[in-house]
Short mmCIF file of C-alpha atoms in Angstrom, two decimals:
data_model
loop_
_atom_site.label_atom_id
_atom_site.label_comp_id
_atom_site.label_asym_id
_atom_site.label_seq_id
_atom_site.Cartn_x
_atom_site.Cartn_y
_atom_site.Cartn_z
CA MET A 390 -11.49 2.57 23.33
CA GLY A 391 -8.72 1.17 21.84
CA LEU A 392 -5.53 2.98 20.04
CA VAL A 393 -7.24 4.77 17.04
CA ARG A 394 -4.76 4.01 14.18
CA HIS A 395 -3.36 7.52 11.79
CA VAL A 396 -3.32 6.60 7.27
CA VAL A 397 -2.09 9.11 5.54
CA CYS A 398 -3.90 8.50 2.11
CA ALA A 399 -2.14 9.67 -0.80
CA MET A 400 -4.61 12.76 -2.53
CA SER A 401 -4.69 12.71 -5.98
CA GLY A 402 -7.49 15.88 -6.29
CA GLY A 403 -9.08 12.40 -8.81
CA VAL A 404 -12.35 10.34 -8.03
CA ASP A 405 -10.05 7.76 -6.74
CA SER A 406 -8.39 8.45 -3.91
CA SER A 407 -11.13 11.08 -2.57
CA VAL A 408 -13.24 7.69 -2.00
CA ALA A 409 -9.92 5.92 -1.00
CA ALA A 410 -9.53 8.90 1.84
CA LEU A 411 -13.62 8.94 2.66
CA LEU A 412 -13.50 4.40 3.39
CA LEU A 413 -10.35 4.64 5.52
CA LYS A 414 -12.08 7.38 8.33
CA ARG A 415 -15.40 5.32 7.50
CA ARG A 416 -14.10 2.82 8.99
CA GLY A 417 -12.16 4.37 12.05
CA TYR A 418 -9.11 5.30 11.17
CA ARG A 419 -7.67 9.05 12.14
CA VAL A 420 -6.90 10.00 7.94
CA THR A 421 -5.15 13.09 6.80
CA GLY A 422 -4.73 13.90 3.49
CA VAL A 423 -2.15 14.58 1.33
CA PHE A 424 -1.27 15.91 -2.08
CA MET A 425 2.07 15.67 -3.73
CA LYS A 426 3.13 18.41 -6.26
CA ASN A 427 5.73 16.74 -8.75
CA TRP A 428 5.75 18.66 -11.91
CA ASP A 429 6.18 22.31 -12.30
CA SER A 430 3.85 23.39 -14.97
CA LEU A 431 0.56 25.28 -16.62
CA ASP A 432 -0.68 24.26 -19.51
CA GLU A 433 -1.11 25.97 -23.38
CA SER A 434 -3.46 28.67 -21.34
CA GLY A 435 -1.52 29.61 -18.93
CA VAL A 436 -3.21 27.62 -15.63
CA CYS A 437 -1.62 25.09 -13.86
CA SER A 438 -3.73 22.49 -13.66
CA ALA A 439 -0.98 21.15 -10.09
CA GLU A 440 -3.05 23.58 -8.86
CA LYS A 441 -6.37 22.80 -9.56
CA ASP A 442 -5.62 19.41 -8.56
CA CYS A 443 -4.80 20.10 -5.29
CA GLU A 444 -7.62 23.29 -4.47
CA ASP A 445 -9.76 19.62 -6.24
CA ALA A 446 -7.68 17.38 -2.92
CA TYR A 447 -7.57 20.49 -0.09
CA ARG A 448 -11.64 20.29 -1.08
CA VAL A 449 -12.69 16.64 -0.50
CA CYS A 450 -10.29 16.58 3.11
CA GLN A 451 -13.27 19.96 3.71
CA SER A 452 -15.95 17.61 3.43
CA LEU A 453 -14.58 14.96 4.57
CA ASP A 454 -12.75 17.18 8.03
CA ILE A 455 -9.80 16.47 7.81
CA PRO A 456 -6.14 17.24 7.85
CA PHE A 457 -4.23 18.15 4.36
CA HIS A 458 -1.38 18.52 3.87
CA GLN A 459 0.56 19.50 -0.18
CA VAL A 460 4.37 19.27 -0.75
CA SER A 461 6.22 19.07 -3.46
CA TYR A 462 8.54 16.84 -4.92
CA VAL A 463 9.83 18.70 -7.39
CA LYS A 464 14.18 18.57 -7.50
CA GLU A 465 13.38 14.94 -6.19
CA TYR A 466 11.11 14.28 -9.34
CA TRP A 467 13.75 15.90 -11.70
CA HIS A 468 16.66 14.33 -10.47
CA GLU A 469 15.04 10.96 -10.11
CA VAL A 470 11.93 10.89 -12.53
CA PHE A 471 12.96 12.10 -15.92
CA SER A 472 16.37 12.75 -16.07
CA ASN A 473 16.45 9.21 -15.81
CA LEU A 474 13.77 9.33 -18.15
CA LEU A 475 15.43 11.98 -20.42
CA LYS A 476 18.40 9.92 -20.65
CA GLU A 477 16.27 7.30 -21.27
CA TYR A 478 14.83 9.37 -25.38
CA GLU A 479 18.56 9.45 -25.73
CA LYS A 480 19.96 5.80 -26.05
CA GLY A 481 16.52 4.90 -28.03
CA ARG A 482 14.90 3.44 -25.44
CA THR A 483 11.14 4.31 -24.99
CA PRO A 484 10.90 4.78 -20.70
CA ASN A 485 7.85 4.88 -18.40
CA PRO A 486 6.80 7.40 -16.03
CA ASP A 487 5.21 6.23 -14.40
CA ILE A 488 6.46 2.58 -12.55
CA LEU A 489 9.19 5.27 -12.25
CA CYS A 490 7.01 7.77 -10.09
CA ASN A 491 5.33 5.48 -8.26
CA LYS A 492 9.29 3.46 -6.74
CA HIS A 493 11.07 6.34 -6.27
CA ILE A 494 8.62 9.51 -5.53
CA LYS A 495 5.07 7.86 -4.01
CA PHE A 496 6.27 4.87 -2.87
CA ASN A 497 10.45 5.69 -1.58
CA HIS A 498 10.21 10.20 -0.66
CA PHE A 499 5.80 9.80 0.10
CA GLN A 500 6.22 6.96 2.09
CA LYS A 501 9.14 8.32 4.53
CA TYR A 502 6.84 12.26 4.70
CA ALA A 503 4.02 9.98 5.76
CA ILE A 504 5.54 7.11 7.98
CA ASN A 505 8.50 9.53 9.46
CA THR A 506 7.65 13.78 9.33
CA LEU A 507 3.62 12.06 9.84
CA GLY A 508 3.80 10.33 11.86
CA ALA A 509 1.35 7.48 10.46
CA ASP A 510 0.83 3.63 10.83
CA ALA A 511 0.55 2.77 7.46
CA MET A 512 -0.44 5.16 3.97
CA ALA A 513 -2.77 4.60 1.81
CA THR A 514 -3.38 4.94 -2.02
CA GLY A 515 -6.58 5.09 -4.62
CA HIS A 516 -4.81 2.12 -6.42
CA TYR A 517 -6.56 -0.48 -7.59
CA ALA A 518 -4.98 -3.06 -6.01
CA ARG A 519 -4.76 -5.04 -3.46
CA THR A 520 -2.80 -7.24 -1.13
CA SER A 521 -2.04 -9.79 1.14
CA GLN A 522 -2.47 -8.19 4.09
CA GLU A 523 -5.30 -7.46 6.45
CA ASP A 524 -5.44 -4.02 7.01
CA ASP A 525 -4.18 -4.54 10.31
CA GLU A 526 -1.36 -6.50 9.82
CA VAL A 527 -1.25 -3.47 7.86
CA PHE A 528 -0.55 -1.44 11.49
CA GLN A 529 1.48 -4.71 13.24
CA GLN A 530 5.11 -4.71 10.41
CA PRO A 531 8.05 -2.48 11.94
CA ARG A 532 7.66 1.78 11.67
CA THR A 533 11.32 1.35 10.86
CA ALA A 534 13.28 0.36 8.36
CA PRO A 535 15.70 -3.40 9.55
CA PRO A 536 18.85 -2.13 9.14
CA PRO A 537 20.18 -3.87 6.11
CA THR A 538 22.67 -7.00 6.76
CA LEU A 539 24.71 -8.51 4.99
CA PHE A 540 21.59 -11.80 6.27
CA ARG A 541 18.07 -10.84 5.78
CA ASP A 542 16.03 -11.82 8.40
CA ARG A 543 14.53 -15.34 7.25
CA PHE A 544 11.21 -15.04 8.61
CA GLU A 545 10.53 -11.77 6.77
CA ILE A 546 11.73 -13.28 3.86
CA ARG A 547 9.76 -16.18 3.39
CA ASN A 548 6.85 -13.69 4.78
CA PRO A 549 6.94 -11.37 2.27
CA VAL A 550 4.21 -9.28 1.02
CA ARG A 551 2.09 -9.93 -1.91
CA LEU A 552 0.56 -7.90 -5.43
CA TYR A 553 -2.50 -9.28 -5.83
CA LYS A 554 -4.89 -7.38 -8.73
CA GLY A 555 -8.10 -5.33 -7.56
CA ALA A 556 -11.48 -6.67 -8.26
CA ASP A 557 -12.18 -4.58 -11.68
CA LEU A 558 -10.22 -6.60 -14.52
CA LEU A 559 -10.10 -3.76 -15.86
CA LYS A 560 -8.30 -0.88 -13.64
CA ASP A 561 -5.72 -3.10 -11.90
CA GLN A 562 -2.90 -0.66 -11.70
CA THR A 563 -1.24 -2.79 -9.73
CA PHE A 564 1.35 -2.97 -13.41
CA PHE A 565 1.98 0.27 -12.37
CA LEU A 566 3.52 -0.28 -8.69
CA SER A 567 5.87 -3.42 -10.19
CA GLN A 568 8.62 -1.77 -8.76
CA ILE A 569 7.73 -0.73 -5.29
CA SER A 570 9.42 -1.99 -2.82
CA GLN A 571 8.13 -5.05 -0.26
CA ASP A 572 8.86 -2.37 2.88
CA ALA A 573 6.86 -0.46 0.22
CA LEU A 574 4.27 -2.60 0.18
CA ARG A 575 4.17 -3.75 4.11
CA GLN A 576 3.12 -0.15 4.76
CA THR A 577 0.00 0.22 2.39
CA MET A 578 -3.37 0.67 1.57
CA PHE A 579 -5.47 0.14 -0.74
CA PRO A 580 -9.21 0.79 0.22
CA LEU A 581 -10.59 0.32 -3.28
CA ALA A 582 -8.57 -3.56 -3.96
CA GLY A 583 -12.07 -4.92 -3.34
CA LEU A 584 -13.75 -2.17 -5.59
CA THR A 585 -14.75 -1.63 -8.13
CA LYS A 586 -14.35 2.12 -11.20
CA GLU A 587 -18.11 2.25 -11.03
CA PHE A 588 -18.84 1.00 -8.18
CA VAL A 589 -16.39 3.66 -6.80
CA LYS A 590 -17.99 6.73 -8.90
CA LYS A 591 -21.49 5.96 -6.90
CA ILE A 592 -19.54 6.29 -3.87
CA ALA A 593 -18.23 9.44 -5.12
CA ALA A 594 -21.78 10.56 -5.68
CA GLU A 595 -23.53 10.47 -3.00
CA ALA A 596 -20.59 11.32 -0.69
CA GLY A 597 -21.04 14.55 -2.63
CA PHE A 598 -18.05 14.91 -4.47
CA ASP A 599 -19.48 16.54 -7.86
CA HIS A 600 -16.58 19.10 -8.44
CA VAL A 601 -13.46 15.84 -8.81
CA LEU A 602 -16.88 13.13 -10.46
CA LYS A 603 -16.97 16.01 -13.92
CA LYS A 604 -13.69 15.78 -13.67
CA LYS A 605 -12.12 13.71 -16.98
CA GLU A 606 -10.03 10.18 -16.70
CA SER A 607 -5.62 11.47 -16.70
CA MET A 608 -3.93 10.04 -18.90
CA GLY A 609 -0.68 10.14 -20.82
CA ILE A 610 2.44 11.63 -18.94
CA CYS A 611 1.34 13.10 -15.79
CA PHE A 612 3.75 16.75 -17.34
CA VAL A 613 3.18 16.32 -21.09
CA GLY A 614 -0.26 17.05 -20.68
CA GLU A 615 -2.19 17.24 -23.82
CA ARG A 616 1.04 18.31 -25.81
CA ASN A 617 2.11 17.68 -28.94
CA PHE A 618 5.48 15.11 -26.83
CA GLU A 619 7.94 16.07 -30.30
CA ASN A 620 7.01 19.30 -29.28
CA PHE A 621 7.83 18.31 -25.67
CA ILE A 622 10.47 16.66 -25.32
CA LEU A 623 12.88 19.12 -27.67
CA GLU A 624 12.31 21.44 -25.45
CA TYR A 625 14.93 18.87 -23.61
CA LEU A 626 16.86 17.53 -25.79
CA GLU A 627 17.98 18.73 -29.23
CA PRO A 628 16.95 17.85 -32.49
CA LYS A 629 19.44 14.62 -34.00
CA PRO A 630 18.45 15.13 -37.54
CA GLY A 631 18.16 11.25 -38.92
CA ASN A 632 16.56 9.46 -41.83
CA PHE A 633 13.42 7.82 -42.16
CA VAL A 634 15.20 3.50 -43.59
CA CYS A 635 12.30 1.36 -45.20
CA ILE A 636 13.34 -2.26 -43.62
CA GLU A 637 12.54 -3.52 -47.03
CA ASP A 638 14.59 -2.41 -49.22
CA GLY A 639 17.14 -0.29 -47.39
CA THR A 640 15.30 2.77 -49.76
CA VAL A 641 15.56 7.01 -47.29
CA LEU A 642 11.84 7.26 -47.15
CA GLY A 643 12.35 11.03 -45.51
CA THR A 644 14.66 12.61 -42.78
CA HIS A 645 13.09 13.42 -38.90
CA LYS A 646 14.40 15.78 -36.19
CA GLY A 647 15.45 12.59 -33.11
CA TRP A 648 15.38 9.02 -33.08
CA PHE A 649 13.93 10.07 -29.55
CA THR A 650 10.27 11.37 -30.25
CA LEU A 651 9.59 8.27 -32.22
CA THR A 652 8.65 5.22 -30.04
CA LEU A 653 8.43 1.51 -32.38
CA GLY A 654 4.53 0.93 -33.88
CA GLN A 655 3.69 4.34 -34.24
CA ARG A 656 3.31 6.12 -37.84
CA ALA A 657 5.49 7.82 -39.08
CA ARG A 658 4.79 10.67 -40.27
CA ILE A 659 6.55 10.77 -44.03
CA GLY A 660 5.25 13.96 -47.08
CA GLY A 661 4.58 11.57 -49.79
CA GLN A 662 4.51 8.38 -48.90
CA LYS A 663 1.41 6.63 -50.96
CA GLU A 664 0.96 3.71 -47.85
CA ALA A 665 1.21 4.16 -44.06
CA MET A 666 4.72 3.98 -42.63
CA PHE A 667 5.15 3.06 -39.09
CA VAL A 668 8.08 2.68 -37.48
CA VAL A 669 9.84 -1.42 -36.53
CA ASP A 670 13.36 -0.52 -36.18
CA LYS A 671 16.17 2.10 -34.51
CA ASP A 672 20.15 2.85 -35.15
CA VAL A 673 20.63 5.77 -32.04
CA ALA A 674 24.70 4.59 -33.94
CA THR A 675 23.67 6.28 -37.21
CA GLY A 676 20.15 8.11 -36.12
CA ASP A 677 18.34 5.65 -38.84
CA VAL A 678 14.39 5.33 -38.30
CA PHE A 679 13.56 2.16 -40.17
CA VAL A 680 10.44 1.57 -41.44
CA ALA A 681 7.99 -0.50 -42.66
CA PRO A 682 4.36 -0.04 -44.44
CA THR A 683 1.48 -1.42 -42.40
CA THR A 684 -0.05 -1.56 -39.24
CA ASN A 685 1.06 -5.43 -38.96
CA HIS A 686 4.31 -5.65 -40.72
CA PRO A 687 5.83 -8.60 -40.15
CA SER A 688 9.64 -6.64 -38.47
CA LEU A 689 7.55 -5.09 -35.70
CA PHE A 690 6.63 -8.70 -34.18
CA ARG A 691 8.40 -10.65 -31.74
CA ASP A 692 8.60 -13.31 -29.06
CA THR A 693 11.12 -13.15 -26.67
CA VAL A 694 12.62 -9.80 -24.70
CA ARG A 695 15.49 -9.81 -22.12
CA THR A 696 14.69 -7.57 -18.81
CA ASP A 697 17.65 -5.93 -16.69
CA ARG A 698 17.70 -6.60 -12.96
CA PHE A 699 14.22 -8.45 -12.26
CA HIS A 700 12.81 -6.01 -9.71
CA TRP A 701 10.32 -9.15 -7.25
CA LEU A 702 8.09 -7.80 -5.47
CA ALA A 703 8.52 -10.80 -2.39
CA VAL A 704 12.02 -9.94 -2.53
CA ASP A 705 13.50 -14.10 -4.09
CA PRO A 706 11.91 -15.49 -7.44
CA PRO A 707 9.50 -17.63 -6.83
CA PRO A 708 11.64 -20.59 -5.24
CA GLU A 709 9.90 -22.59 -8.78
CA LEU A 710 12.46 -20.77 -10.71
CA VAL A 711 15.47 -21.40 -8.69
CA ARG A 712 15.19 -24.68 -8.25
CA THR A 713 14.78 -25.41 -12.42
CA GLN A 714 16.08 -21.77 -13.41
CA MET A 715 12.48 -21.76 -16.27
CA MET A 716 8.65 -20.72 -15.32
CA GLU A 717 5.94 -20.58 -16.73
CA CYS A 718 3.23 -17.57 -16.27
CA HIS A 719 1.14 -14.42 -17.90
CA PHE A 720 3.30 -11.08 -19.08
CA ARG A 721 2.50 -7.60 -20.52
CA PHE A 722 4.24 -4.80 -21.17
CA ILE A 723 1.93 -2.27 -21.59
CA HIS A 724 -1.28 -1.56 -19.19
CA GLN A 725 -3.66 -2.97 -19.80
CA MET A 726 -2.58 -5.29 -22.61
CA PRO A 727 -4.54 -8.79 -22.56
CA LEU A 728 -1.95 -10.63 -19.94
CA ILE A 729 0.76 -13.55 -22.47
CA PRO A 730 1.65 -17.05 -21.25
CA CYS A 731 5.24 -17.24 -21.49
CA THR A 732 8.42 -18.55 -19.74
CA VAL A 733 10.79 -17.05 -17.77
CA THR A 734 14.62 -18.37 -18.10
CA LEU A 735 16.59 -16.32 -15.22
CA ASN A 736 19.53 -15.99 -15.95
CA MET A 737 23.07 -15.89 -13.43
CA ASP A 738 23.18 -12.29 -13.09
CA GLY A 739 19.71 -11.33 -12.35
CA THR A 740 18.43 -10.85 -15.58
CA VAL A 741 15.69 -12.96 -16.91
CA TRP A 742 14.69 -14.16 -20.84
CA ILE A 743 10.89 -13.88 -21.63
CA SER A 744 9.89 -16.15 -24.23
CA LEU A 745 6.55 -15.21 -24.95
CA SER A 746 3.27 -18.47 -26.26
CA GLN A 747 2.51 -15.62 -29.30
CA PRO A 748 5.36 -13.34 -31.34
CA VAL A 749 3.31 -9.70 -30.19
CA ARG A 750 3.47 -6.50 -31.94
CA ALA A 751 5.82 -3.43 -31.23
CA LEU A 752 7.64 -4.47 -27.86
CA THR A 753 9.76 -1.78 -26.97
CA PRO A 754 13.38 -1.92 -25.10
CA GLY A 755 12.77 1.18 -22.09
CA GLN A 756 9.65 -0.17 -21.92
CA PHE A 757 9.22 -3.20 -17.97
CA ALA A 758 8.03 -6.23 -18.61
CA VAL A 759 5.36 -7.39 -15.98
CA LEU A 760 4.71 -10.40 -14.58
CA TYR A 761 2.13 -12.65 -12.98
CA LYS A 762 1.33 -16.18 -11.54
CA GLY A 763 -2.64 -15.75 -11.70
CA ASP A 764 -3.63 -13.95 -9.54
CA GLU A 765 0.10 -12.26 -8.09
CA CYS A 766 1.46 -9.65 -9.13
CA LEU A 767 5.49 -10.48 -9.31
CA GLY A 768 7.47 -8.21 -10.41
CA SER A 769 9.09 -5.98 -13.64
CA GLY A 770 11.82 -5.93 -14.96
CA LYS A 771 13.22 -3.35 -18.11
CA ILE A 772 13.49 -4.50 -21.47
CA ILE A 773 17.13 -3.83 -22.89
CA GLN A 774 16.82 -5.97 -25.94
CA LEU A 775 14.82 -7.84 -27.92
CA GLY A 776 15.09 -10.62 -29.66
CA PRO A 777 14.36 -11.41 -34.14
CA SER A 778 11.27 -9.75 -35.64
CA GLU A 779 9.89 -12.35 -37.51
CA TYR A 780 10.79 -10.45 -40.33
CA THR A 781 14.44 -11.21 -39.36
CA LEU A 782 13.10 -15.32 -39.31
CA GLN A 783 11.24 -14.70 -42.39
CA LYS A 784 14.30 -13.52 -44.44
CA GLY A 785 17.28 -16.72 -42.77
CA ARG A 786 14.27 -18.89 -43.66
CA GLU A 787 14.47 -18.07 -47.41
CA ARG A 788 18.29 -17.51 -47.38
CA LEU A 789 18.00 -21.22 -45.38
CA GLY A 790 16.20 -22.63 -48.20
CA ALA A 791 18.28 -20.95 -50.97
CA ALA A 792 21.39 -22.06 -49.70
CA ALA A 793 20.10 -25.91 -49.45
CA ALA A 794 18.25 -24.99 -53.21
CA GLN A 795 21.71 -24.16 -54.27
CA GLN A 796 23.86 -26.54 -53.19
CA LYS A 797 21.62 -29.63 -54.71
CA GLU A 798 21.67 -27.91 -57.96
CA GLN A 799 25.41 -27.81 -58.00
CA PRO A 800 26.79 -31.38 -59.39
CA THR A 801 28.47 -33.67 -57.09
CA PRO A 802 31.95 -33.38 -57.75
CA GLU A 803 33.04 -37.14 -58.64
CA PRO A 804 35.49 -39.08 -56.59
CA SER A 805 39.25 -39.53 -57.92
CA SER A 806 40.90 -42.60 -57.65
#
């Protein structure tokens, strides 16, 4: 019998990672389940949800007869994800902790623990995503990372592992994996790549994983849970009261506790207003939060964004983009939003401008612009700048029109002899 490969599966206590571990075991691998704890918290009733999840993961490993470990990254999570999150909120941005957690914790610290400490040949997760590698190829990757040299091995760059959408397009989670490193991608297996969520649930039911099937899907920021976000963030940031200002006429409509408690596009709770007002912009310098009536006000729609240095999953930008500085592809900045056709322009410093085929509601600085070409997820960049809103452009056109009309009315001066 040949060598039995050792795969470490990240176990969350949910149905997806439980079925991932089951499938790996069925394929004949030696599997170890590991539960990762990132946050110390009790919910309202004083129950630590992480403890319950850990217990669920342990029960699955017991029923599969595989070893179980738990590892804590509470300190790393605080320093590398959460403190970054607070800094972003203070700058008036709205960060995405799930993308950052995958980048810094699961596909970095946890991955190194799996490969280096537990001596695994590969790591696996329950994400709905697919790579360009067959499982056997994962094991042919060098176990240790190559030394960082000025000139990377061109072969390695010519043959990067690519990330593709999972078969279940509704559940596809490539969005959340868009910032992970090429090295991490090379050493990861996604057992659920070709499956739909419905089929995964069926496998779990047949395997008797009733305790994980009963759980509801975890949505929202893992550490906030069901709590009110404003109350949560004010535990960590000093309140910075400011005014709600109407974008249309500049009137002050009320006050808020800090611009970081609000995100673009959300409804602003302002007393005494006849119609609902929505957050359309923030001025971090003055503390003003601009609001507009109606959920689809033109000041909420924009069609261009600029990102910071873009993270290409294949390391190098696509050849056509390098060659012509421009490329057509698709964009999303929220998981599961419909993909939008766009044109990408590559800047000299590695940042990109993205022009969308149609204006999009509530594009938000701090969120990630994730790009797709067909089924391939190319990577992502953090949105750091927005183009003008439809409202600003409308106003500009009106002013130009008024100026042109004024010029027409003025009599042309007689040429002096």
